[in-house]
Tab-separated table of C-alpha atoms in Angstrom:
chain	number	residue	atom	x	y	z
F	33	UNK	CA	0.060	-0.022	-0.036
F	34	UNK	CA	1.278	3.392	-0.761
F	35	UNK	CA	0.195	4.949	2.472
F	36	UNK	CA	-0.053	2.981	5.678
F	37	UNK	CA	-1.638	4.160	8.910
F	38	UNK	CA	1.041	4.692	11.369
F	39	UNK	CA	-0.522	4.263	14.938
F	40	UNK	CA	1.276	4.403	18.056
F	41	UNK	CA	1.633	0.982	19.859
F	42	UNK	CA	-0.666	0.419	22.791
F	43	UNK	CA	0.741	0.679	26.275
F	44	UNK	CA	2.470	-2.688	27.127
F	45	UNK	CA	1.091	-4.896	29.873
F	46	UNK	CA	2.774	-7.700	31.751
F	47	UNK	CA	-0.048	-9.960	30.764
F	48	UNK	CA	-0.003	-8.956	27.076
F	49	UNK	CA	1.009	-11.854	24.737
F	50	UNK	CA	2.316	-11.360	21.115
F	51	UNK	CA	0.570	-9.160	18.720
F	52	UNK	CA	-0.501	-12.229	16.796
F	53	UNK	CA	-2.115	-13.634	19.766
F	54	UNK	CA	-4.012	-10.368	20.024
F	55	UNK	CA	-5.100	-10.743	16.472
F	56	UNK	CA	-6.491	-14.259	17.209
F	57	UNK	CA	-8.620	-12.631	19.964
F	58	UNK	CA	-9.807	-9.820	17.840
F	59	UNK	CA	-10.743	-12.440	15.184
F	60	UNK	CA	-12.599	-14.625	17.566
F	61	UNK	CA	-14.850	-11.667	18.702
F	62	UNK	CA	-15.528	-10.668	15.140
F	63	UNK	CA	-16.272	-14.151	14.123
F	64	UNK	CA	-18.944	-14.503	16.780
F	65	UNK	CA	-20.765	-11.297	15.676
F	66	UNK	CA	-20.512	-12.219	11.905
F	67	UNK	CA	-21.718	-15.778	12.417
F	68	UNK	CA	-24.663	-14.559	14.323
F	69	UNK	CA	-25.517	-12.038	11.617
F	70	UNK	CA	-25.823	-14.989	9.214
F	71	UNK	CA	-26.693	-18.090	11.367
F	72	UNK	CA	-30.310	-16.866	11.869
F	73	UNK	CA	-31.097	-16.841	8.189
F	74	UNK	CA	-31.503	-20.597	7.676
F	75	UNK	CA	-33.374	-20.975	10.940
F	76	UNK	CA	-35.958	-18.388	10.196
F	77	UNK	CA	-38.830	-20.927	9.233
F	78	UNK	CA	-38.292	-22.899	12.503
F	79	UNK	CA	-38.403	-19.595	14.495
F	80	UNK	CA	-41.672	-18.594	12.848
F	81	UNK	CA	-43.289	-21.930	13.371
F	82	UNK	CA	-42.267	-22.161	17.003
F	83	UNK	CA	-43.048	-18.552	18.140
F	84	UNK	CA	-45.917	-18.029	15.715
F	85	UNK	CA	-44.440	-15.015	13.980
F	86	UNK	CA	-46.426	-13.396	10.932
F	87	UNK	CA	-44.420	-12.909	7.697
F	88	UNK	CA	-43.734	-9.132	8.295
F	89	UNK	CA	-43.143	-9.831	12.004
F	90	UNK	CA	-40.569	-12.448	11.233
F	91	UNK	CA	-38.351	-9.944	9.400
F	92	UNK	CA	-37.857	-8.200	12.735
F	93	UNK	CA	-35.825	-11.036	14.055
F	94	UNK	CA	-33.202	-9.688	11.506
F	95	UNK	CA	-34.092	-6.040	11.547
F	96	UNK	CA	-34.002	-5.713	15.224
F	97	UNK	CA	-30.267	-6.659	15.103
F	98	UNK	CA	-29.353	-4.705	12.138
F	99	UNK	CA	-30.831	-1.370	13.147
F	100	UNK	CA	-28.851	-0.767	16.392
F	101	UNK	CA	-25.834	-2.395	14.959
F	102	UNK	CA	-25.681	-0.211	11.939
F	103	UNK	CA	-26.851	2.888	13.708
F	104	UNK	CA	-24.228	2.728	16.593
F	105	UNK	CA	-21.035	1.660	14.655
F	106	UNK	CA	-19.938	5.155	14.050
F	107	UNK	CA	-20.632	6.462	17.480
F	108	UNK	CA	-19.033	3.596	19.341
F	109	UNK	CA	-16.096	3.758	17.017
F	110	UNK	CA	-15.403	7.228	17.978
F	111	UNK	CA	-16.051	6.520	21.627
F	112	UNK	CA	-13.460	3.663	21.354
F	113	UNK	CA	-10.928	6.346	20.372
F	114	UNK	CA	-11.805	8.239	23.453
F	115	UNK	CA	-12.222	5.873	26.217
F	116	UNK	CA	-9.956	3.042	25.059
F	117	UNK	CA	-10.588	0.536	22.259
F	118	UNK	CA	-9.801	-2.540	24.567
F	119	UNK	CA	-12.516	-1.226	26.972
F	120	UNK	CA	-14.991	-0.956	24.262
F	121	UNK	CA	-14.165	-4.327	22.813
F	122	UNK	CA	-14.437	-6.298	25.897
F	123	UNK	CA	-17.653	-4.382	27.062
F	124	UNK	CA	-19.162	-5.362	23.630
F	125	UNK	CA	-18.208	-8.986	24.009
F	126	UNK	CA	-20.000	-9.019	27.448
F	127	UNK	CA	-23.126	-7.473	26.101
F	128	UNK	CA	-23.330	-9.554	23.058
F	129	UNK	CA	-22.807	-12.821	24.896
F	130	UNK	CA	-25.418	-11.880	27.512
F	131	UNK	CA	-27.926	-10.964	24.809
F	132	UNK	CA	-27.173	-14.314	22.945
F	133	UNK	CA	-28.245	-16.244	26.070
F	134	UNK	CA	-31.544	-14.128	26.328
F	135	UNK	CA	-32.146	-14.902	22.593
F	136	UNK	CA	-31.422	-18.624	23.233
F	137	UNK	CA	-34.012	-18.954	26.046
F	138	UNK	CA	-36.698	-16.669	24.544
F	139	UNK	CA	-40.129	-18.278	24.224
F	140	UNK	CA	-41.964	-15.191	23.192
F	141	UNK	CA	-41.794	-12.925	20.125
F	142	UNK	CA	-41.225	-9.663	22.144
F	143	UNK	CA	-38.296	-11.238	24.194
F	144	UNK	CA	-36.485	-12.509	21.074
F	145	UNK	CA	-36.763	-9.203	19.342
F	146	UNK	CA	-35.610	-7.205	22.326
F	147	UNK	CA	-32.703	-9.628	22.940
F	148	UNK	CA	-31.751	-9.271	19.173
F	149	UNK	CA	-31.706	-5.434	19.430
F	150	UNK	CA	-29.277	-5.893	22.547
F	151	UNK	CA	-27.157	-8.211	20.433
F	152	UNK	CA	-26.992	-5.433	17.761
F	153	UNK	CA	-25.708	-3.063	20.472
F	154	UNK	CA	-22.949	-5.528	21.764
F	155	UNK	CA	-22.081	-6.425	18.120
F	156	UNK	CA	-21.518	-2.620	17.228
F	157	UNK	CA	-19.307	-2.170	20.236
F	158	UNK	CA	-17.250	-5.069	19.359
F	159	UNK	CA	-16.983	-4.673	15.629
F	160	UNK	CA	-16.517	-0.764	15.451
F	161	UNK	CA	-12.975	-0.774	17.066
F	162	UNK	CA	-11.464	-3.988	15.676
F	163	UNK	CA	-9.750	-2.346	12.594
F	164	UNK	CA	-8.342	0.505	14.662
F	165	UNK	CA	-6.828	-1.994	17.073
F	166	UNK	CA	-5.536	-4.015	14.245
F	167	UNK	CA	-3.650	-1.262	12.348
F	168	UNK	CA	-2.273	-0.047	15.855
F	169	UNK	CA	-0.859	-3.558	16.455
F	170	UNK	CA	0.679	-3.890	12.964
F	171	UNK	CA	1.883	-0.606	11.704
F	172	UNK	CA	4.565	-2.018	9.416
F	173	UNK	CA	3.111	-2.349	5.807
F	174	UNK	CA	3.891	-5.964	5.161
F	175	UNK	CA	2.671	-7.265	8.475
F	176	UNK	CA	-0.340	-5.182	8.292
F	177	UNK	CA	-1.279	-6.569	4.980
F	178	UNK	CA	-0.933	-10.158	6.471
F	179	UNK	CA	-3.029	-9.272	9.413
F	180	UNK	CA	-5.716	-7.757	7.387
F	181	UNK	CA	-5.760	-10.861	5.186
F	182	UNK	CA	-6.231	-13.072	8.301
F	183	UNK	CA	-8.958	-10.731	9.722
F	184	UNK	CA	-10.719	-10.503	6.376
F	185	UNK	CA	-10.638	-14.244	5.842
F	186	UNK	CA	-12.163	-14.840	9.284
F	187	UNK	CA	-14.879	-12.370	8.572
F	188	UNK	CA	-15.566	-13.517	5.109
F	189	UNK	CA	-15.633	-17.277	5.975
F	190	UNK	CA	-17.540	-16.506	9.016
F	191	UNK	CA	-20.369	-15.121	6.987
F	192	UNK	CA	-20.795	-18.184	4.757
F	193	UNK	CA	-20.069	-20.685	7.747
F	194	UNK	CA	-22.959	-19.126	9.581
F	195	UNK	CA	-25.366	-20.280	6.914
F	196	UNK	CA	-24.033	-23.918	7.355
F	197	UNK	CA	-24.038	-23.876	11.238
F	198	UNK	CA	-27.596	-22.478	11.207
F	199	UNK	CA	-28.943	-25.262	9.205
F	200	UNK	CA	-26.819	-27.944	11.096
F	201	UNK	CA	-27.886	-26.660	14.574
F	202	UNK	CA	-31.446	-26.153	13.768
F	203	UNK	CA	-31.859	-29.455	12.109
F	204	UNK	CA	-29.804	-31.485	14.651
F	205	UNK	CA	-31.064	-29.722	17.859
F	206	UNK	CA	-33.464	-26.751	17.462
F	207	UNK	CA	-33.158	-23.017	16.647
F	208	UNK	CA	-32.392	-21.987	20.221
F	209	UNK	CA	-28.931	-23.314	19.863
F	210	UNK	CA	-27.883	-20.995	17.189
F	211	UNK	CA	-27.759	-18.349	19.913
F	212	UNK	CA	-26.724	-20.477	22.914
F	213	UNK	CA	-23.546	-21.638	21.138
F	214	UNK	CA	-22.312	-18.028	21.672
F	215	UNK	CA	-22.134	-18.467	25.333
F	216	UNK	CA	-18.841	-20.571	25.556
F	217	UNK	CA	-17.385	-18.722	22.572
F	218	UNK	CA	-18.139	-15.326	24.145
F	219	UNK	CA	-16.903	-16.186	27.555
F	220	UNK	CA	-13.657	-17.639	26.200
F	221	UNK	CA	-13.180	-14.640	23.859
F	222	UNK	CA	-13.810	-12.230	26.804
F	223	UNK	CA	-11.430	-13.886	29.179
F	224	UNK	CA	-8.717	-14.024	26.404
F	225	UNK	CA	-9.265	-10.357	25.432
F	226	UNK	CA	-8.835	-9.273	29.099
F	227	UNK	CA	-5.579	-11.128	29.379
F	228	UNK	CA	-4.097	-10.718	25.931
F	229	UNK	CA	-5.097	-7.366	24.499
F	230	UNK	CA	-2.853	-4.450	25.523
F	231	UNK	CA	-4.450	-1.630	27.406
F	232	UNK	CA	-4.823	1.687	25.614
F	233	UNK	CA	-5.878	4.886	27.431
F	234	UNK	CA	-7.795	6.591	24.836
F	235	UNK	CA	-7.760	10.300	24.242
F	236	UNK	CA	-10.491	11.018	27.037
F	237	UNK	CA	-14.031	11.952	26.594
F	238	UNK	CA	-13.264	15.570	26.872
F	239	UNK	CA	-11.485	15.423	23.379
F	240	UNK	CA	-14.665	14.637	21.579
F	241	UNK	CA	-17.792	14.225	23.772
F	242	UNK	CA	-20.333	15.978	21.391
F	243	UNK	CA	-23.496	14.336	22.790
F	244	UNK	CA	-25.997	16.344	20.572
F	245	UNK	CA	-24.089	15.261	17.679
F	246	UNK	CA	-23.952	11.708	18.888
F	247	UNK	CA	-27.713	11.734	19.172
F	248	UNK	CA	-28.124	13.229	15.722
F	249	UNK	CA	-25.810	10.681	13.725
F	250	UNK	CA	-27.126	7.711	15.714
F	251	UNK	CA	-30.680	8.513	14.899
F	252	UNK	CA	-29.784	9.213	11.368
F	253	UNK	CA	-28.171	5.954	10.859
F	254	UNK	CA	-30.728	3.996	12.772
F	255	UNK	CA	-33.431	5.586	10.756
F	256	UNK	CA	-31.591	4.908	7.427
F	257	UNK	CA	-31.203	1.181	8.238
F	258	UNK	CA	-34.884	1.055	9.292
F	259	UNK	CA	-35.978	2.778	6.013
F	260	UNK	CA	-33.976	0.324	3.981
F	261	UNK	CA	-34.857	-2.967	5.750
F	262	UNK	CA	-38.457	-2.161	5.984
F	263	UNK	CA	-38.944	-0.656	2.381
F	264	UNK	CA	-40.919	-3.649	1.119
F	265	UNK	CA	-43.481	-3.561	3.901
F	266	UNK	CA	-44.632	0.011	3.643
F	267	UNK	CA	-45.979	2.241	0.966
F	268	UNK	CA	-43.962	4.611	-0.919
F	269	UNK	CA	-45.137	7.765	0.695
F	270	UNK	CA	-44.196	6.543	4.201
F	271	UNK	CA	-40.724	5.401	2.859
F	272	UNK	CA	-40.060	8.823	1.338
F	273	UNK	CA	-41.141	10.644	4.400
F	274	UNK	CA	-38.817	8.466	6.640
F	275	UNK	CA	-36.034	8.893	4.117
F	276	UNK	CA	-36.403	12.613	4.204
F	277	UNK	CA	-36.278	12.633	7.937
F	278	UNK	CA	-33.150	10.632	7.930
F	279	UNK	CA	-31.518	13.051	5.483
F	280	UNK	CA	-32.575	15.981	7.627
F	281	UNK	CA	-30.788	14.384	10.698
F	282	UNK	CA	-27.685	13.877	8.535
F	283	UNK	CA	-27.760	17.495	7.514
F	284	UNK	CA	-28.235	18.654	11.075
F	285	UNK	CA	-25.368	16.426	12.197
F	286	UNK	CA	-23.097	17.894	9.538
F	287	UNK	CA	-23.852	21.481	10.480
F	288	UNK	CA	-23.418	20.535	14.093
F	289	UNK	CA	-19.925	19.133	13.442
F	290	UNK	CA	-18.854	22.243	11.606
F	291	UNK	CA	-19.692	24.371	14.708
F	292	UNK	CA	-19.062	22.121	17.671
F	293	UNK	CA	-15.931	22.905	19.819
F	294	UNK	CA	-15.226	19.238	20.105
F	295	UNK	CA	-16.967	17.477	17.097
F	296	UNK	CA	-17.717	13.825	17.301
F	297	UNK	CA	-16.762	13.337	13.712
F	298	UNK	CA	-13.878	15.128	12.138
F	299	UNK	CA	-15.489	15.859	8.739
F	300	UNK	CA	-11.961	16.276	7.174
F	301	UNK	CA	-11.740	12.459	7.541
F	302	UNK	CA	-13.846	12.254	4.392
F	303	UNK	CA	-11.590	14.560	2.649
F	304	UNK	CA	-9.325	11.582	2.003
F	305	UNK	CA	-10.181	10.375	-1.467
F	306	UNK	CA	-8.812	6.957	-0.551
F	307	UNK	CA	-11.077	6.495	2.542
F	308	UNK	CA	-14.278	7.933	0.900
F	309	UNK	CA	-13.652	5.944	-2.299
F	310	UNK	CA	-12.965	2.676	-0.591
F	311	UNK	CA	-16.122	3.005	1.507
F	312	UNK	CA	-18.302	3.823	-1.698
F	313	UNK	CA	-16.849	0.766	-3.424
F	314	UNK	CA	-17.333	-1.410	-0.398
F	315	UNK	CA	-21.077	-0.280	-0.054
F	316	UNK	CA	-21.855	-1.692	-3.566
F	317	UNK	CA	-19.633	-4.771	-3.260
F	318	UNK	CA	-21.265	-5.774	0.046
F	319	UNK	CA	-24.684	-5.078	-1.342
F	320	UNK	CA	-24.007	-7.648	-4.129
F	321	UNK	CA	-22.513	-10.196	-1.703
F	322	UNK	CA	-25.304	-9.935	0.935
F	323	UNK	CA	-27.907	-10.119	-1.762
F	324	UNK	CA	-26.143	-13.274	-3.429
F	325	UNK	CA	-26.096	-15.025	-0.016
F	326	UNK	CA	-29.868	-14.422	0.864
F	327	UNK	CA	-31.156	-14.953	-2.676
F	328	UNK	CA	-28.831	-17.829	-3.340
F	329	UNK	CA	-30.132	-19.689	-0.240
F	330	UNK	CA	-33.740	-19.043	-1.190
F	331	UNK	CA	-32.923	-20.355	-4.713
F	332	UNK	CA	-31.580	-23.602	-3.260
F	333	UNK	CA	-34.553	-24.122	-1.130
F	334	UNK	CA	-37.444	-22.916	-3.046
F	335	UNK	CA	-36.431	-23.812	-6.500
F	336	UNK	CA	-33.989	-26.825	-6.141
F	337	UNK	CA	-35.880	-28.157	-3.144
F	338	UNK	CA	-32.889	-28.406	-0.705
F	339	UNK	CA	-33.397	-28.722	3.053
F	340	UNK	CA	-31.857	-26.541	5.766
F	341	UNK	CA	-28.667	-28.650	6.332
F	342	UNK	CA	-28.114	-29.267	2.527
F	343	UNK	CA	-28.399	-25.457	1.868
F	344	UNK	CA	-25.844	-24.788	4.466
F	345	UNK	CA	-23.517	-27.501	3.144
F	346	UNK	CA	-23.799	-26.185	-0.397
F	347	UNK	CA	-22.350	-22.878	0.746
F	348	UNK	CA	-19.365	-24.546	2.383
F	349	UNK	CA	-16.976	-24.315	-0.513
F	350	UNK	CA	-17.150	-20.503	-0.258
F	351	UNK	CA	-15.582	-20.094	3.196
F	352	UNK	CA	-13.124	-22.732	2.344
F	353	UNK	CA	-12.001	-20.948	-0.752
F	354	UNK	CA	-12.038	-17.596	0.996
F	355	UNK	CA	-9.994	-18.824	3.916
F	356	UNK	CA	-7.300	-20.568	1.773
F	357	UNK	CA	-6.863	-17.642	-0.567
F	358	UNK	CA	-6.871	-14.899	1.904
F	359	UNK	CA	-4.430	-16.694	4.212
F	360	UNK	CA	-2.301	-18.161	1.509
F	361	UNK	CA	-2.166	-15.633	-1.240
F	362	UNK	CA	-3.820	-12.307	-0.392
F	363	UNK	CA	-0.942	-10.494	1.410
F	364	UNK	CA	1.643	-11.705	-1.010
F	365	UNK	CA	-0.554	-10.745	-4.001
F	366	UNK	CA	-1.169	-7.259	-2.672
F	367	UNK	CA	2.528	-6.811	-1.961
F	368	UNK	CA	3.575	-7.786	-5.508
F	369	UNK	CA	0.686	-6.242	-7.566
F	370	UNK	CA	-0.597	-3.506	-5.331
F	371	UNK	CA	-3.938	-3.160	-3.587
F	372	UNK	CA	-5.516	-1.309	-6.472
F	373	UNK	CA	-4.954	-3.964	-9.086
F	374	UNK	CA	-5.909	-6.791	-6.751
F	375	UNK	CA	-9.009	-4.929	-5.976
F	376	UNK	CA	-10.037	-4.619	-9.640
F	377	UNK	CA	-9.228	-8.239	-10.385
F	378	UNK	CA	-11.435	-9.336	-7.357
F	379	UNK	CA	-14.298	-7.088	-8.421
F	380	UNK	CA	-14.164	-8.413	-12.009
F	381	UNK	CA	-14.555	-11.947	-10.725
F	382	UNK	CA	-17.463	-10.959	-8.614
F	383	UNK	CA	-19.172	-9.438	-11.596
F	384	UNK	CA	-18.493	-12.726	-13.624
F	385	UNK	CA	-19.968	-14.782	-10.805
F	386	UNK	CA	-23.115	-12.812	-10.510
F	387	UNK	CA	-23.583	-12.794	-14.302
F	388	UNK	CA	-23.392	-16.664	-14.280
F	389	UNK	CA	-25.984	-16.819	-11.513
F	390	UNK	CA	-28.338	-14.639	-13.389
F	391	UNK	CA	-29.168	-17.726	-15.591
F	392	UNK	CA	-30.058	-19.984	-12.612
F	393	UNK	CA	-32.642	-22.269	-14.169
F	394	UNK	CA	-35.720	-23.878	-12.766
F	395	UNK	CA	-34.234	-27.445	-13.092
F	396	UNK	CA	-30.770	-26.409	-12.219
F	397	UNK	CA	-27.668	-28.492	-11.129
F	398	UNK	CA	-25.703	-27.475	-8.171
F	399	UNK	CA	-22.367	-28.754	-9.901
F	400	UNK	CA	-23.092	-26.770	-13.070
F	401	UNK	CA	-25.274	-23.699	-12.129
F	402	UNK	CA	-24.355	-22.996	-8.393
F	403	UNK	CA	-20.875	-24.177	-7.675
F	404	UNK	CA	-18.893	-22.429	-10.499
F	405	UNK	CA	-20.326	-18.921	-9.689
F	406	UNK	CA	-20.055	-19.529	-6.052
F	407	UNK	CA	-16.353	-20.262	-6.323
F	408	UNK	CA	-15.866	-17.133	-8.692
F	409	UNK	CA	-17.566	-15.026	-6.047
F	410	UNK	CA	-15.568	-16.494	-3.197
F	411	UNK	CA	-12.291	-15.904	-5.124
F	412	UNK	CA	-13.239	-12.376	-6.092
F	413	UNK	CA	-14.179	-11.555	-2.608
F	414	UNK	CA	-10.955	-13.037	-1.202
F	415	UNK	CA	-8.984	-10.778	-3.489
F	416	UNK	CA	-11.081	-7.513	-3.151
F	417	UNK	CA	-11.863	-7.472	0.687
F	418	UNK	CA	-8.298	-7.260	2.200
F	419	UNK	CA	-7.142	-4.886	-0.505
F	420	UNK	CA	-10.157	-2.692	0.090
F	421	UNK	CA	-9.718	-2.801	3.916
F	422	UNK	CA	-6.124	-1.841	3.672
F	423	UNK	CA	-6.877	1.123	1.321
F	424	UNK	CA	-9.669	2.402	3.520
F	425	UNK	CA	-7.648	2.314	6.720
F	426	UNK	CA	-4.589	3.780	5.031
F	427	UNK	CA	-6.595	6.937	4.375
F	428	UNK	CA	-7.089	7.672	8.176
F	429	UNK	CA	-4.933	9.305	10.693
F	430	UNK	CA	-3.715	7.340	13.711
F	431	UNK	CA	-6.012	9.319	16.082
F	432	UNK	CA	-9.058	8.645	13.871
F	433	UNK	CA	-8.412	4.789	13.447
F	434	UNK	CA	-11.420	3.863	15.648
F	435	UNK	CA	-13.643	6.260	13.830
F	436	UNK	CA	-12.336	5.088	10.425
F	437	UNK	CA	-13.011	1.520	11.479
F	438	UNK	CA	-16.572	2.486	12.493
F	439	UNK	CA	-17.205	4.185	9.289
F	440	UNK	CA	-15.902	1.211	7.287
F	441	UNK	CA	-18.149	-1.176	9.320
F	442	UNK	CA	-21.118	1.190	9.006
F	443	UNK	CA	-20.760	1.043	5.150
F	444	UNK	CA	-20.815	-2.620	5.307
F	445	UNK	CA	-24.156	-2.696	7.213
F	446	UNK	CA	-25.818	-0.170	5.165
F	447	UNK	CA	-24.518	-1.618	2.004
F	448	UNK	CA	-25.655	-5.168	3.017
F	449	UNK	CA	-29.022	-3.855	4.195
F	450	UNK	CA	-29.634	-1.969	1.002
F	451	UNK	CA	-28.600	-4.954	-1.225
F	452	UNK	CA	-30.748	-7.354	0.671
F	453	UNK	CA	-33.722	-5.011	0.607
F	454	UNK	CA	-33.417	-4.079	-3.172
F	455	UNK	CA	-32.744	-7.499	-4.486
F	456	UNK	CA	-35.361	-9.300	-2.228
F	457	UNK	CA	-38.175	-6.679	-3.274
F	458	UNK	CA	-37.252	-6.883	-6.912
F	459	UNK	CA	-37.322	-10.802	-6.780
F	460	UNK	CA	-40.625	-10.847	-4.853
F	461	UNK	CA	-42.284	-8.224	-7.144
F	462	UNK	CA	-41.311	-9.964	-10.270
F	463	UNK	CA	-42.507	-13.253	-8.947
F	464	UNK	CA	-45.845	-11.878	-7.866
F	465	UNK	CA	-46.265	-10.333	-11.274
F	466	UNK	CA	-45.650	-13.640	-12.966
F	467	UNK	CA	-47.960	-15.541	-10.716
F	468	UNK	CA	-50.741	-13.084	-11.404
F	469	UNK	CA	-50.317	-13.761	-14.975
F	470	UNK	CA	-50.738	-17.512	-14.408
F	471	UNK	CA	-47.221	-18.688	-14.498
F	472	UNK	CA	-46.115	-21.904	-12.600
F	473	UNK	CA	-45.069	-21.095	-9.035
F	474	UNK	CA	-41.536	-22.575	-9.158
F	475	UNK	CA	-40.877	-21.120	-12.445
F	476	UNK	CA	-42.099	-17.719	-11.393
F	477	UNK	CA	-39.889	-17.953	-8.236
F	478	UNK	CA	-36.799	-18.864	-10.295
F	479	UNK	CA	-37.382	-15.838	-12.649
F	480	UNK	CA	-37.685	-13.567	-9.638
F	481	UNK	CA	-34.311	-14.703	-8.473
F	482	UNK	CA	-32.765	-14.384	-11.957
F	483	UNK	CA	-33.886	-10.829	-12.055
F	484	UNK	CA	-32.358	-10.213	-8.559
F	485	UNK	CA	-29.047	-11.718	-9.726
F	486	UNK	CA	-29.066	-9.540	-12.891
F	487	UNK	CA	-29.425	-6.427	-10.818
F	488	UNK	CA	-26.709	-7.676	-8.506
F	489	UNK	CA	-24.502	-8.020	-11.582
F	490	UNK	CA	-25.049	-4.260	-12.407
F	491	UNK	CA	-24.337	-3.289	-8.752
F	492	UNK	CA	-21.125	-5.217	-8.773
F	493	UNK	CA	-20.163	-3.668	-12.067
F	494	UNK	CA	-20.779	-0.298	-10.527
F	495	UNK	CA	-18.347	-1.101	-7.786
F	496	UNK	CA	-15.768	-2.041	-10.392
F	497	UNK	CA	-16.232	1.221	-12.202
F	498	UNK	CA	-16.014	3.370	-9.055
F	499	UNK	CA	-12.853	1.483	-7.899
F	500	UNK	CA	-11.186	1.992	-11.319
F	501	UNK	CA	-11.957	5.705	-11.331
F	502	UNK	CA	-11.711	6.753	-7.532
F	503	UNK	CA	-8.875	4.782	-6.359
F	504	UNK	CA	-6.568	4.735	-9.403
F	505	UNK	CA	-4.322	7.624	-8.328
F	506	UNK	CA	-3.581	5.696	-5.050
F	507	UNK	CA	-2.361	2.546	-6.583
F	508	UNK	CA	1.085	1.158	-5.632
């Protein structure tokens, strides 16, 4: 990378192990939150049957997590810079683990939804500061590239692995265990984090405690995610009114930051073309990948007739490929060819994979119609994600590392929510239109998914164009 964030090393502690042990702890905490974001998808029918959710109500099992998670990332990322990133990370692990237990023992709809919202809070606290901690641990460019590759591999593989575990646990035991499994993992990760991670003091709340600004940006982000994830369940007028309110809150927050004595968000952060461009590219790339994962699982179940466990198993080649490529080749490839070129190659593979999926037929074959594009997408993501992460974090100053990490994670959530909402609504609308015209149900469903994959291809192509134009001057 042409520019690498040079962060001061955290204060040493007698109980602090090596930096790579710290990376393992950070990856473990991240893996738990990422798994939970995906593990629930395959278990949704079982949750609906057990707790009696309606169709629209069931969506809140996912939305209740996404809204606080996406809305709080920026705030807790900044707070991590101020109060100490280790303190924020360990507190987030504790909250997330406790909320997971509440989810696991829930026997009523309201309890599950409230516990999922609390999980979202804990997940935001944990995730927002991880990249800031990582670049502080590994300021040297080559080691930083390796560490980012490991971290990205864990995150990407965890997303696909969650689909498999969700199916396996739901089918072998019951849906409660997709949450209860977090208890031993969370306790072990918290104990390791307290012992292994070095203590950092933070700048102090007095350096940036802009509470009105915090309220505005948190409200704006939560409302944005709410508008996106619920767009298919309300009329256009209500959606536009809510979107206008979210935009108003963003404008008010921006004005507040230009006048506050100690702003929560240094707006100059977005003056970095590298950081802003990388986040824009990521939003489109993650929208494509989230949409693929959700629509792809539905295609396997509703068109090809796969069960929960078989659906999860069908996705397993993706995390295996991602893990092998990121750990074995990613850092070396970036070092040799540069993050910019590796990013473009990865995005091109994602476009190709989505294009192949767009022809997914009614009587499709996993080996012919699913596995090849799945491997293309996994390979493309394995190449693109570490390169994009390195570029984004390289565009931030040391004192803004936690904030930049929060921004990067916020972009992921907003992009994923947007992709999921747009592609699922398009697929459902197209299917309903065909059914109204007398089409056979399975054929109409397949056609809806084909349209979603076609639009996903265009979104991925947009990410490729943005990367080629916005990040070109920053190539190695």
